[in-house]
Amino acid sequence: MHLLDVLFPKLCVSCGRWGAYICSSCQKNIVPIEQRETICPVCEKPAMMGMTHPYCRTRYGIDGLTTFFHYKGPVRNFVQQIKYKFVSDMVSTFVSIIPQSRILELTNPPAGGRSNDIVIVPVPLHPRRLRHRGFNQAEKISEFLSERTSIPVIKNILKRAKYTKPQVEKKTREERMKHMDGVFVVDKKYIQNIKGVFLVDDVCTTGATLRAAARELKKAGIPWVWGVTMAR
Ligand SMILES: [Zn+2]
Ligand SMILES: [Zn+2]
């Protein structure tokens, strides 16, 4: 046994059993999002391949959304533990459970763009929250998704200019979007030649964060922005 496994034992995120970050019996409780369950990231209603409905499209609107799992059971445990435990291996395990068929959706994106002009961009944390946590889970997920897809990650395109509290108390869609006004800024020196972005986050609850970040990327001149989250 490796010394690191003794010092930092791998425990199942769901049942706490020793040996791996997800044990074989808990792995069975992971609920993948089926093809018929994909939604439009704008209206959150069913949409083929997660593509934004034609009537939901706007000039700077997000083009689509790929989500791998339902936010419940072990997936919820993964998302919650990753935020506060700075364990790269745990993120690696989480990304490794994405079925290969879903990974192929990223390497053959629906827009038909050439994937060598497409990059992965993690949704950033505000520096204050990053200091507190020490770890941006979206960035780690991006790195492992990049390993699986061979799509490069560019981390510094997006920055958070405004500190936001969690959205729980924001009731309406308008309130949520207003709350996200001016939150993201784009560093234009990184965007030359980029034809498309996979915007990566851990969870998509209301989609407001992804829509706000996508809007800034598109305003900066990136023609295609597609959200990718582990869960919703
Ligand atoms: Zn377990
Ligand atoms: Zn829609």
XYZ file of N, CA, C and O in Angstrom, residues 51 63 108-113 118 224 226:
44
model
N -29.371 21.907 -26.877
C -29.165 23.093 -27.717
C -30.208 24.166 -27.369
O -31.389 23.848 -27.221
N -25.228 29.076 -26.197
C -25.666 28.235 -27.313
C -26.205 26.868 -26.910
O -26.905 26.228 -27.691
N -17.078 16.130 -30.514
C -17.825 16.404 -31.753
C -18.949 17.377 -31.428
O -20.117 17.009 -31.419
N -18.595 18.623 -31.124
C -19.626 19.541 -30.615
C -20.736 19.778 -31.619
O -20.516 19.751 -32.831
N -21.962 19.974 -31.108
C -23.147 20.123 -31.949
C -23.033 21.242 -32.976
O -23.662 21.181 -34.028
N -22.230 22.270 -32.673
C -22.123 23.359 -33.636
C -21.262 22.963 -34.825
O -21.196 23.670 -35.816
N -20.612 21.816 -34.710
C -19.789 21.347 -35.817
C -18.482 22.101 -35.959
O -17.789 21.988 -36.958
N -18.128 22.868 -34.947
C -16.870 23.611 -34.979
C -15.685 22.661 -34.927
O -15.803 21.548 -34.450
N -11.543 25.268 -30.324
C -12.419 25.364 -29.163
C -11.584 25.129 -27.904
O -10.694 24.290 -27.894
N -19.163 31.245 -30.213
C -19.942 30.078 -29.755
C -19.547 29.749 -28.313
O -18.366 29.592 -28.007
N -20.762 27.223 -25.043
C -21.592 26.088 -24.647
C -21.270 25.724 -23.196
O -20.101 25.525 -22.861
